[in-house]
Amino acid sequence: MTKRAVVIGVGHYLPERVVPNAEMEKIVDTTDEWIVARSGIERRHFAAEGEFTSDLAAKAGNAALADAGIAADEVDAIIVATSTADLTFPSAATMVQAKLGMTRGFAFDVQAVCAGFIFALSQANALILSGQANRVMVIGAETFSRLMDWTDRTTCVLFGDGAGALIIEARDAAGTPEDRGILACDLNSDGRHRELLYVDGGVSTGTVGHLRMEGKEVFRHAVEKLAATANAALDKAGLDAGAVDWIVPHQANIRIIQGTAKKMNLPMDNVVVTVQDHGNTSAASIPLALSVGRQRGQIKEGDLIVTEAIGGGLAWGAVVLRW
Ligand code: UT7
């Protein structure tokens, strides 16, 4: 008998304002055709003035609590994956803790940019397997619209705001690949690639900064590394790609998503795709896609899911779980 961290609730929140590509045409020299052809993005959501990452995160967290049918105080820990916390400190997670009315347990942020949710989920799994927590809420939440350089058409058309949340719980399990819950994680980073994707500001520079990206180079790394990390996680779980019901990838670019599925020999029918509606929401994109995939009736109990992401760092990884 062993323990597994099993998903008991999922939810998401998207800001009210929907921004179609036509609106981007008014800001920079771009076209709806270019954005759709190169990225698959048709629209994205932007947070309202005065609406912050912790607000989106708390709404997603409340949705996940409702889905699980539990109260905030029945959760032992909150981990928020974000690169766009409201303030330098305290963490977005402690703000979410207060907004949810949770008066016990502990909360902290994880920062691995677009791979943040994968890293946070892996840490939540470790807390559960080590007995430090019984139930953990893992949130990916971002307001990347606040990091955009609105004169740079190569980046500002790609990103959006949103939040998604999962609640995982310790359950007894047989210790086989047929168990429900998190079956394996694979985490990687390589700091030599800092220049490919970064924000040119921060606390030490005294500015918030703007996102800078060598899109073509990141694309090249993504196609190469995502299938490799997904297959490595499957290997650790004792499974192969043929067993996968759903790839739930980081939603940055439809061409990266298609390229990864092809490398894994899986058809696009087995991929949850939300990039057309959300754009790239960084750490929020995977929990958003999990929640939307559940709502659409794609993801069902017992399905084998592989999630994978890559982002600034570079940092990349994958988690294999049975829903
Ligand atoms: O979430 C973190 C991970 N991030 C990613 O995974 C992003 C990875 N990269 C990408 O998704 C793609 O590289 C992009 C969508 C960013 C760009 O697609 P691409 O096919 O690599 O295009 P490109 O950068 O090679 O640009 C092609 C052309 C260039 O013009 P020239 O030099 O061929 O004349 C660009 O100047 O498209 C031009 N261009 C644009 N045109 C219209 C760049 N941005 C735009 C734009 N509208 N918004």
CSV table of C-alpha atoms and ligand atoms in Angstrom, one decimal:
chain,number,residue,atom,x,y,z
A,1,MET,CA,0.0,0.0,0.0
A,2,THR,CA,1.3,3.4,-0.9
A,3,LYS,CA,-0.1,7.0,-1.1
A,4,ARG,CA,-1.0,9.0,-4.2
A,5,ALA,CA,-2.0,12.6,-4.6
A,6,VAL,CA,-5.4,12.5,-6.3
A,7,VAL,CA,-7.3,15.4,-7.9
A,8,ILE,CA,-10.5,16.1,-6.0
A,9,GLY,CA,-11.4,19.5,-7.5
A,10,VAL,CA,-10.7,21.8,-10.4
A,11,GLY,CA,-11.8,25.3,-11.4
A,12,HIS,CA,-10.7,28.4,-13.3
A,13,TYR,CA,-11.4,32.1,-13.7
A,14,LEU,CA,-10.9,34.3,-16.7
A,15,PRO,CA,-11.2,38.1,-16.5
A,16,GLU,CA,-14.4,39.6,-18.1
A,17,ARG,CA,-12.6,41.5,-20.8
A,18,VAL,CA,-12.1,39.5,-24.0
A,19,VAL,CA,-9.7,41.0,-26.5
A,20,PRO,CA,-10.0,39.7,-30.1
A,21,ASN,CA,-7.1,39.8,-32.5
A,22,ALA,CA,-8.9,42.7,-34.3
A,23,GLU,CA,-8.1,44.9,-31.2
A,24,MET,CA,-4.4,44.0,-31.5
A,25,GLU,CA,-4.5,45.3,-35.1
A,26,LYS,CA,-5.2,48.8,-33.6
A,27,ILE,CA,-2.2,48.6,-31.2
A,28,VAL,CA,0.6,47.2,-33.4
A,29,ASP,CA,1.3,46.5,-37.1
A,30,THR,CA,-0.2,43.0,-37.1
A,31,THR,CA,-3.1,41.1,-38.6
A,32,ASP,CA,-5.6,38.5,-37.4
A,33,GLU,CA,-4.4,36.2,-40.1
A,34,TRP,CA,-0.7,36.4,-39.0
A,35,ILE,CA,-1.6,35.8,-35.3
A,36,VAL,CA,-3.8,32.8,-36.1
A,37,ALA,CA,-1.5,31.3,-38.7
A,38,ARG,CA,1.7,31.7,-36.5
A,39,SER,CA,0.3,31.0,-33.0
A,40,GLY,CA,-3.3,29.7,-33.3
A,41,ILE,CA,-4.5,32.5,-30.9
A,42,GLU,CA,-7.8,34.2,-31.7
A,43,ARG,CA,-8.5,36.1,-28.5
A,44,ARG,CA,-7.3,36.5,-25.0
A,45,HIS,CA,-8.6,37.9,-21.7
A,46,PHE,CA,-7.1,40.9,-19.9
A,47,ALA,CA,-7.6,41.8,-16.3
A,48,ALA,CA,-9.4,45.0,-15.5
A,49,GLU,CA,-7.7,48.0,-13.9
A,50,GLY,CA,-7.4,47.2,-10.2
A,51,GLU,CA,-7.8,43.5,-10.8
A,52,PHE,CA,-4.7,41.6,-9.7
A,53,THR,CA,-3.2,38.1,-9.9
A,54,SER,CA,-4.3,37.2,-6.4
A,55,ASP,CA,-7.9,38.2,-7.3
A,56,LEU,CA,-7.9,35.8,-10.4
A,57,ALA,CA,-6.2,33.1,-8.3
A,58,ALA,CA,-8.7,33.4,-5.4
A,59,LYS,CA,-11.7,33.1,-7.8
A,60,ALA,CA,-10.1,30.0,-9.5
A,61,GLY,CA,-9.4,28.6,-6.0
A,62,ASN,CA,-13.1,29.1,-4.9
A,63,ALA,CA,-14.3,27.4,-8.0
A,64,ALA,CA,-12.0,24.4,-7.2
A,65,LEU,CA,-13.2,24.3,-3.6
A,66,ALA,CA,-16.8,24.2,-4.9
A,67,ASP,CA,-16.0,21.4,-7.3
A,68,ALA,CA,-14.4,19.4,-4.5
A,69,GLY,CA,-17.2,20.2,-2.1
A,70,ILE,CA,-14.9,21.3,0.7
A,71,ALA,CA,-14.3,24.5,2.7
A,72,ALA,CA,-11.0,26.5,2.5
A,73,ASP,CA,-10.0,25.5,6.0
A,74,GLU,CA,-10.0,21.8,4.9
A,75,VAL,CA,-7.0,22.6,2.7
A,76,ASP,CA,-3.6,22.3,4.4
A,77,ALA,CA,-1.5,24.3,1.9
A,78,ILE,CA,-1.8,26.6,-1.1
A,79,ILE,CA,0.9,26.9,-3.7
A,80,VAL,CA,0.5,29.6,-6.3
A,81,ALA,CA,2.6,29.4,-9.5
A,82,THR,CA,3.1,32.9,-10.9
A,83,SER,CA,5.6,35.3,-12.3
A,84,THR,CA,3.2,38.3,-11.9
A,85,ALA,CA,2.4,38.4,-8.1
A,86,ASP,CA,0.6,41.6,-7.1
A,87,LEU,CA,3.5,42.8,-5.0
A,88,THR,CA,7.2,41.9,-4.5
A,89,PHE,CA,6.1,40.4,-1.2
A,90,PRO,CA,4.1,39.0,0.5
A,91,SER,CA,3.5,36.0,-1.8
A,92,ALA,CA,0.4,35.9,-3.9
A,93,ALA,CA,-0.4,32.6,-2.2
A,94,THR,CA,-0.8,34.2,1.3
A,95,MET,CA,-3.0,36.9,-0.3
A,96,VAL,CA,-5.1,34.1,-1.8
A,97,GLN,CA,-5.2,32.3,1.6
A,98,ALA,CA,-6.7,35.5,3.2
A,99,LYS,CA,-9.1,36.0,0.3
A,100,LEU,CA,-10.4,32.4,0.6
A,101,GLY,CA,-10.9,32.9,4.4
A,102,MET,CA,-8.4,30.2,5.2
A,103,THR,CA,-7.0,30.7,8.7
A,104,ARG,CA,-4.8,27.6,9.1
A,105,GLY,CA,-2.1,25.8,7.1
A,106,PHE,CA,0.6,27.5,4.9
A,107,ALA,CA,0.9,29.2,1.6
A,108,PHE,CA,3.8,30.1,-0.8
A,109,ASP,CA,4.6,31.0,-4.4
A,110,VAL,CA,6.6,29.0,-7.0
A,111,GLN,CA,8.2,30.9,-9.8
A,112,ALA,CA,9.2,28.9,-12.9
A,113,VAL,CA,7.5,31.1,-15.4
A,114,CYS,CA,5.4,29.2,-18.0
A,115,ALA,CA,6.5,25.8,-16.4
A,116,GLY,CA,5.4,27.1,-13.0
A,117,PHE,CA,2.3,25.0,-12.7
A,118,ILE,CA,4.3,21.8,-13.4
A,119,PHE,CA,6.9,22.7,-10.8
A,120,ALA,CA,4.2,23.7,-8.2
A,121,LEU,CA,2.2,20.5,-8.8
A,122,SER,CA,5.4,18.5,-8.3
A,123,GLN,CA,6.1,20.3,-5.0
A,124,ALA,CA,2.5,19.7,-3.9
A,125,ASN,CA,2.9,16.0,-4.7
A,126,ALA,CA,6.1,15.9,-2.6
A,127,LEU,CA,4.3,17.6,0.4
A,128,ILE,CA,1.6,14.9,0.2
A,129,LEU,CA,3.9,12.0,-0.3
A,130,SER,CA,6.1,13.2,2.6
A,131,GLY,CA,3.1,13.5,4.9
A,132,GLN,CA,3.5,17.3,5.4
A,133,ALA,CA,0.1,18.0,3.9
A,134,ASN,CA,-3.1,16.0,3.3
A,135,ARG,CA,-4.8,18.4,0.8
A,136,VAL,CA,-3.0,21.0,-1.3
A,137,MET,CA,-4.5,23.6,-3.6
A,138,VAL,CA,-2.3,24.3,-6.6
A,139,ILE,CA,-3.0,27.5,-8.5
A,140,GLY,CA,-1.5,28.9,-11.7
A,141,ALA,CA,-2.4,32.6,-12.0
A,142,GLU,CA,-1.0,35.4,-14.2
A,143,THR,CA,-1.6,38.9,-15.4
A,144,PHE,CA,1.0,38.9,-18.2
A,145,SER,CA,-0.8,41.8,-19.9
A,146,ARG,CA,1.1,43.9,-17.3
A,147,LEU,CA,4.5,42.8,-18.6
A,148,MET,CA,3.9,43.6,-22.3
A,149,ASP,CA,5.8,46.1,-24.3
A,150,TRP,CA,2.9,47.5,-26.4
A,151,THR,CA,5.3,48.6,-29.1
A,152,ASP,CA,6.7,45.1,-29.6
A,153,ARG,CA,4.4,43.2,-32.0
A,154,THR,CA,6.5,40.0,-31.7
A,155,THR,CA,5.4,39.5,-28.1
A,156,CYS,CA,2.3,41.6,-27.1
A,157,VAL,CA,-0.1,39.7,-29.4
A,158,LEU,CA,0.7,36.3,-27.7
A,159,PHE,CA,-0.1,36.6,-24.0
A,160,GLY,CA,-3.2,36.8,-21.8
A,161,ASP,CA,-4.4,36.8,-18.2
A,162,GLY,CA,-6.2,34.1,-16.2
A,163,ALA,CA,-6.1,31.5,-13.4
A,164,GLY,CA,-6.8,27.8,-12.8
A,165,ALA,CA,-6.7,25.7,-9.7
A,166,LEU,CA,-6.5,22.0,-8.7
A,167,ILE,CA,-7.0,20.5,-5.3
A,168,ILE,CA,-5.1,17.3,-4.7
A,169,GLU,CA,-5.6,14.9,-1.7
A,170,ALA,CA,-3.7,12.0,-0.2
A,171,ARG,CA,-5.3,8.7,-1.0
A,172,ASP,CA,-4.2,5.1,-0.3
A,173,ALA,CA,-3.2,3.4,-3.6
A,174,ALA,CA,-1.8,0.1,-4.8
A,175,GLY,CA,1.4,1.7,-6.1
A,176,THR,CA,0.8,0.6,-9.7
A,177,PRO,CA,0.5,2.7,-13.0
A,178,GLU,CA,-3.2,2.0,-12.8
A,179,ASP,CA,-3.6,4.1,-9.7
A,180,ARG,CA,-5.5,7.4,-9.8
A,181,GLY,CA,-3.4,10.4,-8.9
A,182,ILE,CA,0.0,11.8,-9.7
A,183,LEU,CA,2.2,8.9,-11.1
A,184,ALA,CA,5.4,10.7,-12.0
A,185,CYS,CA,7.0,14.1,-12.4
A,186,ASP,CA,10.0,15.2,-14.6
A,187,LEU,CA,11.5,18.7,-13.9
A,188,ASN,CA,14.4,20.4,-15.8
A,189,SER,CA,16.0,23.8,-16.1
A,190,ASP,CA,19.1,25.2,-17.9
A,191,GLY,CA,20.0,28.8,-16.8
A,192,ARG,CA,22.4,29.3,-19.7
A,193,HIS,CA,19.3,30.2,-21.9
A,194,ARG,CA,18.3,33.3,-19.9
A,195,GLU,CA,18.5,35.6,-22.9
A,196,LEU,CA,15.9,33.7,-24.8
A,197,LEU,CA,13.0,34.7,-22.6
A,198,TYR,CA,13.1,37.1,-19.7
A,199,VAL,CA,11.8,40.4,-18.2
A,200,ASP,CA,14.2,43.3,-18.5
A,201,GLY,CA,13.3,44.6,-15.0
A,202,GLY,CA,12.8,43.6,-11.4
A,203,VAL,CA,13.4,44.7,-7.8
A,204,SER,CA,17.1,45.4,-8.2
A,205,THR,CA,16.6,47.4,-11.3
A,206,GLY,CA,13.8,49.5,-9.8
A,207,THR,CA,11.5,48.9,-12.7
A,208,VAL,CA,8.8,46.3,-13.5
A,209,GLY,CA,10.3,45.7,-16.9
A,210,HIS,CA,8.8,44.1,-20.1
A,211,LEU,CA,8.8,40.6,-21.5
A,212,ARG,CA,11.5,40.0,-24.1
A,213,MET,CA,11.6,36.8,-26.2
A,214,GLU,CA,13.6,35.3,-29.0
A,215,GLY,CA,10.5,33.5,-30.3
A,216,LYS,CA,12.1,31.4,-32.9
A,217,GLU,CA,14.7,30.0,-30.6
A,218,VAL,CA,12.2,29.3,-27.8
A,219,PHE,CA,10.1,27.5,-30.4
A,220,ARG,CA,13.1,25.3,-31.4
A,221,HIS,CA,13.8,24.4,-27.7
A,222,ALA,CA,10.1,23.8,-27.0
A,223,VAL,CA,9.6,21.3,-29.8
A,224,GLU,CA,12.7,19.4,-28.8
A,225,LYS,CA,12.3,19.4,-25.1
A,226,LEU,CA,8.5,19.0,-24.5
A,227,ALA,CA,8.1,15.5,-26.0
A,228,ALA,CA,11.3,14.4,-24.3
A,229,THR,CA,10.1,15.5,-20.8
A,230,ALA,CA,6.7,14.0,-21.4
A,231,ASN,CA,8.2,10.7,-22.5
A,232,ALA,CA,10.6,10.8,-19.5
A,233,ALA,CA,7.7,11.3,-17.1
A,234,LEU,CA,5.8,8.5,-18.7
A,235,ASP,CA,8.8,6.3,-18.4
A,236,LYS,CA,9.1,7.0,-14.7
A,237,ALA,CA,5.5,6.1,-14.3
A,238,GLY,CA,6.1,2.8,-16.1
A,239,LEU,CA,3.8,3.8,-19.0
A,240,ASP,CA,4.2,4.6,-22.7
A,241,ALA,CA,2.6,7.3,-24.8
A,242,GLY,CA,0.1,4.7,-26.2
A,243,ALA,CA,-1.6,4.7,-22.8
A,244,VAL,CA,-2.2,8.5,-22.8
A,245,ASP,CA,-5.9,9.7,-23.0
A,246,TRP,CA,-5.1,13.4,-23.0
A,247,ILE,CA,-2.0,15.6,-23.5
A,248,VAL,CA,-2.8,18.8,-21.6
A,249,PRO,CA,0.1,21.0,-22.8
A,250,HIS,CA,1.1,24.5,-22.0
A,251,GLN,CA,-0.8,26.7,-24.4
A,252,ALA,CA,1.7,28.9,-26.1
A,253,ASN,CA,1.4,28.1,-29.8
A,254,ILE,CA,-0.7,25.6,-31.7
A,255,ARG,CA,2.2,24.7,-33.8
A,256,ILE,CA,4.3,23.7,-30.7
A,257,ILE,CA,1.3,21.7,-29.4
A,258,GLN,CA,0.9,19.9,-32.8
A,259,GLY,CA,4.7,19.3,-33.0
A,260,THR,CA,4.8,17.7,-29.5
A,261,ALA,CA,1.8,15.5,-30.2
A,262,LYS,CA,3.4,14.3,-33.5
A,263,LYS,CA,6.7,13.5,-31.8
A,264,MET,CA,4.7,11.5,-29.2
A,265,ASN,CA,2.8,9.7,-32.0
A,266,LEU,CA,-0.5,10.9,-30.7
A,267,PRO,CA,-3.3,12.4,-32.8
A,268,MET,CA,-4.6,15.9,-32.0
A,269,ASP,CA,-7.9,14.2,-30.9
A,270,ASN,CA,-6.0,13.3,-27.7
A,271,VAL,CA,-4.9,16.9,-27.0
A,272,VAL,CA,-6.8,19.5,-24.9
A,273,VAL,CA,-6.4,22.8,-26.8
A,274,THR,CA,-7.5,26.2,-25.4
A,275,VAL,CA,-4.8,28.5,-26.9
A,276,GLN,CA,-7.3,30.0,-29.4
A,277,ASP,CA,-9.4,31.4,-26.5
A,278,HIS,CA,-6.8,32.2,-23.8
A,279,GLY,CA,-3.5,33.0,-25.6
A,280,ASN,CA,-0.4,32.2,-23.6
A,281,THR,CA,-1.3,32.6,-19.9
A,282,SER,CA,2.0,31.3,-18.7
A,283,ALA,CA,1.7,29.3,-15.4
A,284,ALA,CA,-2.1,29.5,-15.6
A,285,SER,CA,-2.4,27.8,-19.0
A,286,ILE,CA,-2.3,24.2,-17.8
A,287,PRO,CA,-4.8,24.4,-14.9
A,288,LEU,CA,-7.1,26.5,-17.2
A,289,ALA,CA,-6.9,23.8,-19.9
A,290,LEU,CA,-7.5,21.0,-17.3
A,291,SER,CA,-10.6,22.9,-16.0
A,292,VAL,CA,-12.0,23.7,-19.5
A,293,GLY,CA,-11.2,20.1,-20.6
A,294,ARG,CA,-13.3,18.8,-17.7
A,295,GLN,CA,-16.1,21.3,-18.4
A,296,ARG,CA,-16.2,20.2,-22.1
A,297,GLY,CA,-16.5,16.6,-21.0
A,298,GLN,CA,-13.1,15.7,-22.5
A,299,ILE,CA,-11.4,14.7,-19.2
A,300,LYS,CA,-13.1,12.0,-17.2
A,301,GLU,CA,-12.3,10.0,-14.1
A,302,GLY,CA,-9.7,7.4,-14.7
A,303,ASP,CA,-8.2,9.1,-17.8
A,304,LEU,CA,-4.4,9.1,-18.1
A,305,ILE,CA,-3.1,12.7,-18.6
A,306,VAL,CA,0.3,14.0,-19.4
A,307,THR,CA,0.9,17.7,-18.9
A,308,GLU,CA,4.0,19.5,-20.1
A,309,ALA,CA,5.4,23.0,-20.3
A,310,ILE,CA,8.4,25.1,-21.0
A,311,GLY,CA,9.2,28.7,-20.3
A,312,GLY,CA,11.8,31.3,-19.2
A,313,GLY,CA,14.9,30.0,-17.5
A,314,LEU,CA,14.7,27.9,-19.5
A,315,ALA,CA,12.6,25.7,-17.2
A,316,TRP,CA,10.5,22.8,-18.4
A,317,GLY,CA,8.9,19.6,-17.2
A,318,ALA,CA,6.0,17.2,-17.2
A,319,VAL,CA,3.6,15.5,-14.8
A,320,VAL,CA,1.8,12.2,-15.5
A,321,LEU,CA,-1.5,11.7,-13.6
A,322,ARG,CA,-4.6,9.6,-13.7
A,323,TRP,CA,-7.7,11.8,-13.2
B,1,UT7,O1,5.3,30.3,-23.0
B,1,UT7,C1,6.7,30.4,-23.1
B,1,UT7,C2,7.2,29.8,-24.3
B,1,UT7,N1,7.0,30.6,-25.5
B,1,UT7,C3,6.8,30.1,-26.6
B,1,UT7,O2,6.6,28.9,-26.7
B,1,UT7,C4,6.8,30.9,-27.9
B,1,UT7,C5,7.6,30.3,-28.9
B,1,UT7,N2,7.6,31.0,-30.2
B,1,UT7,C6,6.6,31.2,-31.0
B,1,UT7,O3,5.5,30.8,-30.6
B,1,UT7,C7,6.8,31.7,-32.3
B,1,UT7,O4,8.2,31.8,-32.6
B,1,UT7,C8,6.2,33.1,-32.5
B,1,UT7,C9,4.7,33.0,-32.6
B,1,UT7,C10,6.6,34.0,-31.4
B,1,UT7,C11,6.6,33.7,-33.9
B,1,UT7,O5,6.4,32.8,-34.9
B,1,UT7,P1,7.5,32.5,-36.0
B,1,UT7,O6,6.9,31.6,-37.1
B,1,UT7,O7,8.7,32.0,-35.3
B,1,UT7,O8,7.7,33.9,-36.7
B,1,UT7,P2,9.1,34.8,-36.8
B,1,UT7,O9,9.5,35.2,-35.4
B,1,UT7,O10,10.1,34.0,-37.6
B,1,UT7,O11,8.6,36.0,-37.6
B,1,UT7,C12,8.2,35.9,-39.0
B,1,UT7,C13,7.9,37.2,-39.5
B,1,UT7,C14,9.0,38.3,-39.3
B,1,UT7,O12,9.1,39.1,-40.4
B,1,UT7,P3,10.3,38.9,-41.5
B,1,UT7,O13,11.6,39.1,-40.7
B,1,UT7,O14,10.1,37.5,-42.0
B,1,UT7,O15,10.1,39.9,-42.5
B,1,UT7,C15,8.5,39.1,-38.1
B,1,UT7,O16,9.0,40.4,-38.1
B,1,UT7,O17,6.7,37.8,-38.9
B,1,UT7,C16,7.0,39.1,-38.4
B,1,UT7,N3,6.2,39.3,-37.2
B,1,UT7,C17,4.9,39.7,-37.3
B,1,UT7,N4,4.1,40.1,-38.3
B,1,UT7,C18,2.8,40.4,-38.0
B,1,UT7,C19,6.5,39.1,-35.9
B,1,UT7,N5,5.5,39.4,-35.2
B,1,UT7,C20,4.4,39.8,-36.0
B,1,UT7,C21,3.1,40.2,-35.7
B,1,UT7,N6,2.4,40.5,-36.8
B,1,UT7,N7,2.6,40.2,-34.5
